[in-house]
XYZ file of C-alpha atoms in Angstrom:
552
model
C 0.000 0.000 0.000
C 1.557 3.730 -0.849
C 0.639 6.861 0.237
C 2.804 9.010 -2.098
C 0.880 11.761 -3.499
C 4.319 13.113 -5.488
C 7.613 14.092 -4.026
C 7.721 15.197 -0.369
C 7.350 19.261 -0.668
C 9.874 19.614 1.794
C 12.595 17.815 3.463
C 14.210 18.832 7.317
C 16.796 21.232 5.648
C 14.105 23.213 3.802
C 12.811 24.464 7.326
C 12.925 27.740 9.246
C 13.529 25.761 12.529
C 16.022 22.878 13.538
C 14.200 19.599 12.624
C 16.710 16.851 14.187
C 19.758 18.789 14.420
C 23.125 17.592 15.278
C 22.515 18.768 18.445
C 20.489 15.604 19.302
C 21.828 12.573 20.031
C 22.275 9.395 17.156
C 19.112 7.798 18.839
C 17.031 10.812 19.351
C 17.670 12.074 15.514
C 16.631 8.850 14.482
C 13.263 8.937 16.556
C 12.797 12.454 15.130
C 13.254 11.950 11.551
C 10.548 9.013 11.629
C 7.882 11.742 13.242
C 8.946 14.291 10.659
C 8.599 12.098 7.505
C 5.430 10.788 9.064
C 4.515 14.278 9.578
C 5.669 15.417 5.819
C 4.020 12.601 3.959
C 0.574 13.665 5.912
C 0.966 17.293 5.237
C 1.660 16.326 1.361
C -1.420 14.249 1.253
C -3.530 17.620 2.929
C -1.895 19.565 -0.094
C -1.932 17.211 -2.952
C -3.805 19.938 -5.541
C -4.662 16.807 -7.620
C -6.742 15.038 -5.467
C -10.372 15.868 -4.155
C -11.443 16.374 -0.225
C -12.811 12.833 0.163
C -9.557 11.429 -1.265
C -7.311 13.222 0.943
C -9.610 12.297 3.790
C -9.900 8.555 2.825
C -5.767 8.587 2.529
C -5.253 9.854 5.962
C -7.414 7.346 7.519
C -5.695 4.714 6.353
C -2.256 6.348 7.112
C -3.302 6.688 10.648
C -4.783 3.063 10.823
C -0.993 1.905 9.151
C 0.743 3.971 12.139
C -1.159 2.138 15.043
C -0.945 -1.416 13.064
C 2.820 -0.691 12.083
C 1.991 -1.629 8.456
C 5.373 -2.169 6.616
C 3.856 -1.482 3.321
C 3.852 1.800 4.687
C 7.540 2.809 5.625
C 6.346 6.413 7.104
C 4.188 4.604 9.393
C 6.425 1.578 10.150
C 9.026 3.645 11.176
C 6.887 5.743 13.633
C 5.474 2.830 15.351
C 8.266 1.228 15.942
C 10.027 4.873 17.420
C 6.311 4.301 19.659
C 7.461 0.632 20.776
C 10.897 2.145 21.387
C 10.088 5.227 23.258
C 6.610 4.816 23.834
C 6.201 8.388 22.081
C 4.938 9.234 18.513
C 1.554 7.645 18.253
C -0.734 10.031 20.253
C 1.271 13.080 18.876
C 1.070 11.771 15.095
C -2.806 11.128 15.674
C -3.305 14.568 16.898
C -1.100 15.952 13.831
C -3.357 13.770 11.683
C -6.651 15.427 13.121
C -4.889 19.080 11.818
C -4.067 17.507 8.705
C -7.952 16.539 8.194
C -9.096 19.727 8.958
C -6.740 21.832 6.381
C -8.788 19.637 3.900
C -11.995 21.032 5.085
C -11.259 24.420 6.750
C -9.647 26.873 4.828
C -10.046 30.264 7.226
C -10.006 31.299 10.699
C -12.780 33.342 12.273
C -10.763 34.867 15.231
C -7.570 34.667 17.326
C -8.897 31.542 19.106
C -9.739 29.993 16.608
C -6.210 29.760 15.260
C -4.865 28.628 18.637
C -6.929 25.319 18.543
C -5.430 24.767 15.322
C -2.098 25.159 16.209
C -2.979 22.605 19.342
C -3.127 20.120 16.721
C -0.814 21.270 13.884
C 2.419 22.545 16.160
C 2.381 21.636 20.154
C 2.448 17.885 19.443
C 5.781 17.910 17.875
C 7.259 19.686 20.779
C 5.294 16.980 23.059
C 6.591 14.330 20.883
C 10.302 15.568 21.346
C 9.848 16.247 25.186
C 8.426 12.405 25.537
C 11.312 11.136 23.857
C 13.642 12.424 25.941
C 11.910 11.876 28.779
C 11.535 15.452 29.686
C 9.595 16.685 33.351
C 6.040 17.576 32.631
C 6.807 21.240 33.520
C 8.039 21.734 30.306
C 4.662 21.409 28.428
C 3.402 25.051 28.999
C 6.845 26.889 27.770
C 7.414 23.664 24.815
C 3.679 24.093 23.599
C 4.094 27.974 23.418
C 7.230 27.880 21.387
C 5.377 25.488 18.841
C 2.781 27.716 18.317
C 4.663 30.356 18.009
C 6.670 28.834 15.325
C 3.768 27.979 13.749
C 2.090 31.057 12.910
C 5.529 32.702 12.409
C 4.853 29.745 9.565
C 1.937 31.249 8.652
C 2.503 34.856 8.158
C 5.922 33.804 6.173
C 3.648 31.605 3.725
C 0.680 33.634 3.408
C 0.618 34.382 0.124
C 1.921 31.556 -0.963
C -0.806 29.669 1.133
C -2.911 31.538 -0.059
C -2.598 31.352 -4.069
C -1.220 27.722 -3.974
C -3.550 26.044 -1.165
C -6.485 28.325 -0.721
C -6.034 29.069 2.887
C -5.420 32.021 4.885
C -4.543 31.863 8.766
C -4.914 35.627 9.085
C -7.828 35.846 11.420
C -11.043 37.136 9.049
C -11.735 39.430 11.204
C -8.399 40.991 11.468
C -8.777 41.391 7.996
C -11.375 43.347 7.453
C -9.814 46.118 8.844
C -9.291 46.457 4.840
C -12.730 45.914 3.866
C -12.722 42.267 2.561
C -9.689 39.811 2.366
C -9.135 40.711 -1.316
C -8.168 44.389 -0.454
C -6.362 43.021 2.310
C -3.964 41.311 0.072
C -3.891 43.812 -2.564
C -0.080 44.794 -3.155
C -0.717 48.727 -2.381
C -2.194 48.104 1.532
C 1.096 47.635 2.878
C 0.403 50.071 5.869
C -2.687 48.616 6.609
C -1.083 44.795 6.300
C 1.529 46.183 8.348
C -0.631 46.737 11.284
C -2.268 43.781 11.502
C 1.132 41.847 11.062
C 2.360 43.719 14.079
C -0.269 42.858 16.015
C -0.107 39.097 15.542
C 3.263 39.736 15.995
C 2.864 40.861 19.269
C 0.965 38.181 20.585
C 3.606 36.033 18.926
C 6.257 37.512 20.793
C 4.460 36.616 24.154
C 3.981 33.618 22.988
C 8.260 33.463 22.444
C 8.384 35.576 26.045
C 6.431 32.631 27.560
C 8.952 29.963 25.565
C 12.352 31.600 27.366
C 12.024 29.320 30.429
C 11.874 26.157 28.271
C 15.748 25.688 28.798
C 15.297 25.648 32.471
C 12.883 23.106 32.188
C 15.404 20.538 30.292
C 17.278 17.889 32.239
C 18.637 16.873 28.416
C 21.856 19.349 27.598
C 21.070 18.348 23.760
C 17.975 19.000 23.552
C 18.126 22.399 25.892
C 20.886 23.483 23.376
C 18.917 22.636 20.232
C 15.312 24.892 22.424
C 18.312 27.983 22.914
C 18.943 28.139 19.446
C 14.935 27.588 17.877
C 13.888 30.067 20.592
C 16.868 32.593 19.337
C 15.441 32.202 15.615
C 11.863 32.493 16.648
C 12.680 35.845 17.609
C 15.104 36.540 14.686
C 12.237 35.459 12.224
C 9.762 37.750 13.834
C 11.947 40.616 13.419
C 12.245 40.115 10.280
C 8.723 40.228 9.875
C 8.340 43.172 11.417
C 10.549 44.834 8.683
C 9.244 43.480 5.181
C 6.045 42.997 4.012
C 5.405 38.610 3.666
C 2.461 39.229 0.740
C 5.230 41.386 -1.227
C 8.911 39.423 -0.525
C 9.664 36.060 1.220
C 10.901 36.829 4.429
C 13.385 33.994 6.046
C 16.080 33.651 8.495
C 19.651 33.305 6.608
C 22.187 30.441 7.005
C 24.026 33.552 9.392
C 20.954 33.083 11.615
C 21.265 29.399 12.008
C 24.708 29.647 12.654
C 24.676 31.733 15.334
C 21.471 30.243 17.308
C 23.151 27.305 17.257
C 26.395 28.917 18.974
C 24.045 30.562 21.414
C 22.766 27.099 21.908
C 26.120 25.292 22.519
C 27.173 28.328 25.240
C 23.773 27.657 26.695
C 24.420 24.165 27.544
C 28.115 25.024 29.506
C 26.495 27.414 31.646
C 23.420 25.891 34.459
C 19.992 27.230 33.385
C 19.433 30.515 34.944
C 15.583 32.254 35.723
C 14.693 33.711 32.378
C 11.674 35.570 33.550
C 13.924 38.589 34.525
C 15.464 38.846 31.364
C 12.274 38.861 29.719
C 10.922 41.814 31.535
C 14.310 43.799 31.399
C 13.880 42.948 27.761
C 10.314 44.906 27.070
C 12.123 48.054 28.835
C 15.375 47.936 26.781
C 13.364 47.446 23.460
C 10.989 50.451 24.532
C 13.186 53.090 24.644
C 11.375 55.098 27.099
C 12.604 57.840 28.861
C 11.432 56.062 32.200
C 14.812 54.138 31.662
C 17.018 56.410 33.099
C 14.895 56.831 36.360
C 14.974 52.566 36.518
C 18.666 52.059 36.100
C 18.932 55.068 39.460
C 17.542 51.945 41.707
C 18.729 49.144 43.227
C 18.591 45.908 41.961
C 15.353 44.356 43.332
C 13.797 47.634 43.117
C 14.374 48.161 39.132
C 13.850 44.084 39.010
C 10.683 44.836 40.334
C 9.670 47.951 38.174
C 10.286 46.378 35.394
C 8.460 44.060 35.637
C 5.258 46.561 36.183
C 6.738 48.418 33.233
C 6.545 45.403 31.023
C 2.963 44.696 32.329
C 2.034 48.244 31.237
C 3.608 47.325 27.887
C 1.795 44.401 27.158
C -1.726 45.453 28.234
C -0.834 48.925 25.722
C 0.538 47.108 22.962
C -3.036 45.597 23.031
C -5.457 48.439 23.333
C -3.394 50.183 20.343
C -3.295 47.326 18.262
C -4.513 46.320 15.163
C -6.731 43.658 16.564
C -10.475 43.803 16.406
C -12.269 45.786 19.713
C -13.922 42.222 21.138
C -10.455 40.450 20.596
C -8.555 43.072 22.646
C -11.217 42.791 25.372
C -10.563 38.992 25.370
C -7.220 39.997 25.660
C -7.365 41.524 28.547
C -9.288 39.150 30.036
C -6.524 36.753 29.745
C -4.561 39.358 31.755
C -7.260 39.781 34.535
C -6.962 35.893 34.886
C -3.728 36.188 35.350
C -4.065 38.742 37.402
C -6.064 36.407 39.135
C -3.427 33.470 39.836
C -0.763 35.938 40.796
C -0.365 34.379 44.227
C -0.937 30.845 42.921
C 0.499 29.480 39.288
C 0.896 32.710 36.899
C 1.790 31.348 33.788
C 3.563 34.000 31.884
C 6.796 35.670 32.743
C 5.601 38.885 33.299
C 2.945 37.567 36.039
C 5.922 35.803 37.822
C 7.547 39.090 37.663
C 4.795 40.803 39.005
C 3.873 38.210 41.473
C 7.494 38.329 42.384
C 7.401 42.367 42.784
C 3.875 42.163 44.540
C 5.229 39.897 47.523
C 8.588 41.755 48.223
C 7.024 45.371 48.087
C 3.245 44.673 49.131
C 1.484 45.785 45.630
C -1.931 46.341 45.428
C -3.092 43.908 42.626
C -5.951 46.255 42.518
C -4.196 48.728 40.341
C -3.202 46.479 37.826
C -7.007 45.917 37.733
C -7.697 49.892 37.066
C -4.940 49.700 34.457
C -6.887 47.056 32.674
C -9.899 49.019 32.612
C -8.081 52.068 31.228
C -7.048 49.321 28.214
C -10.889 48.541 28.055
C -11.594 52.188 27.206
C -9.156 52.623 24.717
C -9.830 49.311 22.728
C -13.041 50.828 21.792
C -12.892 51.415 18.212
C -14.722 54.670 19.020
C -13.473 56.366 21.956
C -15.241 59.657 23.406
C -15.016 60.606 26.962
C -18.237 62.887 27.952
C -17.374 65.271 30.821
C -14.614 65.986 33.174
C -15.494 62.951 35.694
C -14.820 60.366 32.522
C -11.570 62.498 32.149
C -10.469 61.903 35.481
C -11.293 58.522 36.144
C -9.748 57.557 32.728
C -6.110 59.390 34.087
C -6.636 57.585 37.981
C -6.865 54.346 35.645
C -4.208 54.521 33.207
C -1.557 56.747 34.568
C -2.450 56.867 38.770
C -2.338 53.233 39.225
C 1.186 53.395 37.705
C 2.262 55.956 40.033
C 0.695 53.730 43.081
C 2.179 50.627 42.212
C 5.982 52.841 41.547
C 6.135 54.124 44.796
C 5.865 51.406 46.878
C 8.447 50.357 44.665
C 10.435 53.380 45.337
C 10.108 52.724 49.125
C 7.906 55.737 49.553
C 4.429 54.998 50.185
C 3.513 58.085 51.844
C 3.560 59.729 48.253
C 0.561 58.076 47.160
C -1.162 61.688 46.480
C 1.689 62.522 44.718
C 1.815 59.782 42.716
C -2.015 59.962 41.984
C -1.733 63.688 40.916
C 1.153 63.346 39.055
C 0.084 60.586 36.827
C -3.156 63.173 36.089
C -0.974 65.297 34.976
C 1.361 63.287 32.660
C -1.837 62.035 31.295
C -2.739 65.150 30.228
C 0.392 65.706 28.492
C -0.342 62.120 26.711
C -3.356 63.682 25.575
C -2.233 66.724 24.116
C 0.751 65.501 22.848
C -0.917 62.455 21.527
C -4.183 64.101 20.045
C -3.081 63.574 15.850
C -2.192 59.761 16.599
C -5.445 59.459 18.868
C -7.752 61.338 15.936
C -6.151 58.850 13.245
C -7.280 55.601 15.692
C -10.868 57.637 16.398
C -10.258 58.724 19.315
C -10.664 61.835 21.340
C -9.724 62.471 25.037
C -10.579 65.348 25.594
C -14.482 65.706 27.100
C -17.221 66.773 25.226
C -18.261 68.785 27.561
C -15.629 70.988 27.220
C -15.824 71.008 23.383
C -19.639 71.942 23.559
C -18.510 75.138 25.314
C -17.263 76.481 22.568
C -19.670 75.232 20.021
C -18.538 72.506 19.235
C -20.240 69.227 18.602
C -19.171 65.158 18.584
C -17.762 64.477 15.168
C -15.382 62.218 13.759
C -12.118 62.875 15.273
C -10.289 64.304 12.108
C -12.822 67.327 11.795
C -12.607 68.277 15.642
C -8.800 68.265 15.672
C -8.745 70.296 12.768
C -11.454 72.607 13.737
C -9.479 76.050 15.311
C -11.753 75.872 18.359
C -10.334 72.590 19.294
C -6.766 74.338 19.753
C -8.060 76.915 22.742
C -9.506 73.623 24.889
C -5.940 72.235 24.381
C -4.484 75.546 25.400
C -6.832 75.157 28.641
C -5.799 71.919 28.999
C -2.277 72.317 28.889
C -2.431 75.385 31.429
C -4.075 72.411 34.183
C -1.236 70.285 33.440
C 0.753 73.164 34.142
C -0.831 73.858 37.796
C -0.196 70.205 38.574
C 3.558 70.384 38.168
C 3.557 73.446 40.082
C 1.736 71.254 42.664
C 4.218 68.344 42.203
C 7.051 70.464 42.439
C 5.242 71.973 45.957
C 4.619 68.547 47.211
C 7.976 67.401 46.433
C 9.468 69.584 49.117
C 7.660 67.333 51.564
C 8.801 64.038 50.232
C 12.228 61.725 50.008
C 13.270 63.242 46.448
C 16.207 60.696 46.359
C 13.634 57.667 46.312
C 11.303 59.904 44.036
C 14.395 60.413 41.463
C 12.859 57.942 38.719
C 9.353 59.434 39.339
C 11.282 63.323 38.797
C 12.671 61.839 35.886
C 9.892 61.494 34.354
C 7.718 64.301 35.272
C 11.011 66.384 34.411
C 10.553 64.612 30.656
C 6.885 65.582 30.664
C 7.200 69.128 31.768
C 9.600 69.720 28.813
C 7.336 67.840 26.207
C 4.639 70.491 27.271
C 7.104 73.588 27.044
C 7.704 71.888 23.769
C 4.058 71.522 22.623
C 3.092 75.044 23.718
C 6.065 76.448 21.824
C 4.977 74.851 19.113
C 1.283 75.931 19.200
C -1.916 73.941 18.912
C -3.109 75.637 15.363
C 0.249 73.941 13.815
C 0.678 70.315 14.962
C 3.439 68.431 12.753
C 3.090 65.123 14.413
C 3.825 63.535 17.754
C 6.450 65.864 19.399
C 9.990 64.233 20.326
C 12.163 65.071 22.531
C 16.319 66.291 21.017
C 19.728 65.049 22.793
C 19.421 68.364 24.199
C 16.683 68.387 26.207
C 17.196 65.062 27.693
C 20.169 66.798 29.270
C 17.693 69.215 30.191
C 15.357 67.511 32.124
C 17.891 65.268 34.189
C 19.964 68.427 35.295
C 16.194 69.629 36.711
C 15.777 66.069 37.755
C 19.260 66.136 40.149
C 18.973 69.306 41.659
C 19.156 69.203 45.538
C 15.453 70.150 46.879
């Protein structure tokens, strides 16, 4: 009996990712090439363009009943049952590859985010299962294993989808993600790149927690082979998304070079002499370094538990951003965040990313209120509206205590100074308002518009879309009043600041320093003549930490 349908489309050199490296032992490469042409001659079946849905269907049946019989007329399947006998791995994982396979045949698009992740249950987390099984790896390393595999996967699928696309028929770009562009036709079309772009990112960024939530994996490893081969497909998940971050996958192929390769691997070797070391740390000091915020400087003035733990609130912050400005539709960023309130939730129990070990880390040693990070989430909720209006000067505040005051209270019991919570609280209204003004083109563009309408209807003017009340001339004097209250609160900062430890306050001066020169910036500049979101030079950097250092 045969189960070619043509010559194998690809063969373990032809992949992103190390298949059965040299890092693995003899034995283990063996065991591993058996799944993978099991795995390839399944796949090639599911993509056979000559043969119908029932015929691709009828073939893998009897593939999967010639992998639990061990038929020899069936080398593929011979070979993986007796790796099964061997190892007692391979048949469970194949069957569950098998059930992905079946289901390419018949499903060819992906409503939602969710969606996708039950695929990649099937398609990608049972290889890593079937490589941790025949090692005989811990449990624990499920969770990170089946994180990196679906990672990989849909790095997979954004790299192919064109070619998926015009060869196969399928698309694994959630629909509705798509129709940010108005159908999937225009979301393909060569001349959408910026729109493409954002939606890439997006997935992207759930990608790279996905890779954030891999890093432990190494630590999990009692095999040194198969810990270095995890170093180096971790290091190229990350190179790969990168790269995708920079080209456009409908318009080039986008890959990882033979340079890549060559260096993961090395990464992986050096991994293996030293002992596995807690990743989560390196995660979270990650986000800041990548972020190039300002707020840097005022980390690296603490000590080392201290800036351990604000980064880890920084990344938080990060995260729960990066989705509420995403590309994503509204009710996916609210499920989002729900993942983070549930989270949130097993903080003191089993958090399961890095950043909620972080946090749970920072929470015990400097008694955080988990209730903030709760506020912050409901600041996200407003702002993943796809429409976002705030009515009077209440909405305004309580939007500011949500997203910028429950940053303040969680940083100053990080700072060691918890009798500065009403500076903290007032101070975050104020940098907020700077956001707002500084931020009001890039708001308009997403439909947004955070400042009330209340104060808009004072002079005149009605809710509109956001474009035509930015660009209306009344709209500059209600930033002008605006600015002027953000103003009086650094004067009040500065007056509550003789009261208070300004050495432990130096990262929070830091960055009110920053914000009080973006506003000297932005009112230089005038609100009639916006050219963009406002940056700050080399020069006034030097500026605001000179303020920043002065004795009180």
């Amino acid at each position: 009996m045969s189960m070619d349908s043509g010559q194998p489309s690809k063969r373990p050199r032809d992949e992103n990712f190390p298949v059965a490296s040299l890092a693995l032992s003899r034995e283990h490469r063996d065991a591993v090439l058996a799944f993978y042409e099991f795995a390839r001659t399944a796949d090639d079946i599911a993509d056979a363009p000559d043969l119908g849905a029932a015929e691709k269907l009828a073939r893998l049946d009897a593939l999967e009943q010639a992998l639990v019989s061990g038929d020899a007329d069936v080398p593929e399947a011979a070979r993986l049952h007796a790796v099964e006998r061997r190892h007692k791995a391979g048949l469970s994982q194949a069957r569950d590859l098998l059930r992905a396979f079946r289901q390419d045949v018949v499903k060819a698009r992906y409503h939602d985010w969710a969606e996708l992740i039950d695929y990649c249950r099937l398609s990608a987390n049972p290889v890593g299962r079937f490589l941790l099984a025949v090692h005989g790896e811990r449990g624990s390393a499920h969770g990170p294993a089946d994180a990196l595999c679906t990672a990989l996967q849909i790095l997979n699928h954004l790299q192919d989808c064109r070619k998926d696309r015009e060869h196969l028929g399928r698309i694994y770009i959630p629909i509705r993600w798509m129709l940010g562009a108005g159908s999937e036709t225009a979301f393909f079309d060569p001349s959408h790149t910026r729109m493409r772009r954002d939606v890439f990112d997006a997935m992207l960024d759930r990608v790279d927690m996905l890779i954030d939530q891999a890093q432990s994996l190494p630590e999990h490893l009692r095999s040194k082979r198969l810990r270095a081969q995890s170093i180096a497909t971790i290091a190229l998940a990350r190179r790969l998304s990168g790269r995708l971050r920079q080209a456009d996958p409908v318009l080039e192929r986008v890959q990882v070079s033979r340079a890549d390769i060559g260096m993961a691997f090395l990464q992986g070797l050096r991994g293996t002499v030293r002992a596995p070391s807690s990743s989560d740390r390196h995660v979270t000091a990650a986000v800041v370094r990548r972020s190039g915020s300002s707020f840097r400087l005022g980390m690296r003035s603490l000590g080392a538990e201290r800036r351990r733990a604000i980064h880890a609130v920084y990344a938080f912050c990060r995260a729960v951003d990066d989705i509420a400005d995403g590309a994503a539709p509204a009710s996916e960023k609210r499920a989002f965040l729900r993942e983070w309130r549930r989270e949130l939730d097993r903080l003191h129990r089993a958090p399961e990313t890095p950043i909620g070990r972080e946090l749970a880390r920072a929470s015990t040693l400097f008694k955080l209120p988990v209730e903030e990070c709760h506020a912050l989430l409901d600041g996200m909720e407003t702002d993943s509206a796809d429409r976002v209006r705030l009515t009077g000067d209440d909405e305004l505040g309580l939007y500011g205590r949500r997203v910028a005051g429950s940053v303040g209270a969680l940083s100053i019991r990080i700072f060691g100074v918890p009798s500065a919570h009403d500076f903290a609280l007032n101070l975050g209204r104020t940098l907020q308002l700077v956001n707002i003004l500084r931020d009001v083109d890039e708001d308009a563009a997403c439909e947004r518009v955070y400042i009330p309408l209340s104060r808009l209807a004072q002079l005149g003017l009605q809710d509109a879309p956001a474009a035509t009340l930015v660009a209306d001339p009344r709209f500059a004097r209600v930033c002008e009043n605006l600015a002027e209250e953000a103003r009086a609160g650094f004067a009040d900062a500065d007056a509550a600041l003789a009261r208070l430890d300004r050495r432990a306050l130096k990262p929070a001066i830091l960055m009110m320093e920053n914000y009080r020169r973006v506003l000297d910036r932005l009112q230089a500049r005038g609100w009639g003549t916006r050219q963009g979101r406002l940056r700050l030079s080399a020069a006034d950097r030097l500026h605001l930490i000179t303020r920043a250092m002065r004795p009180a």
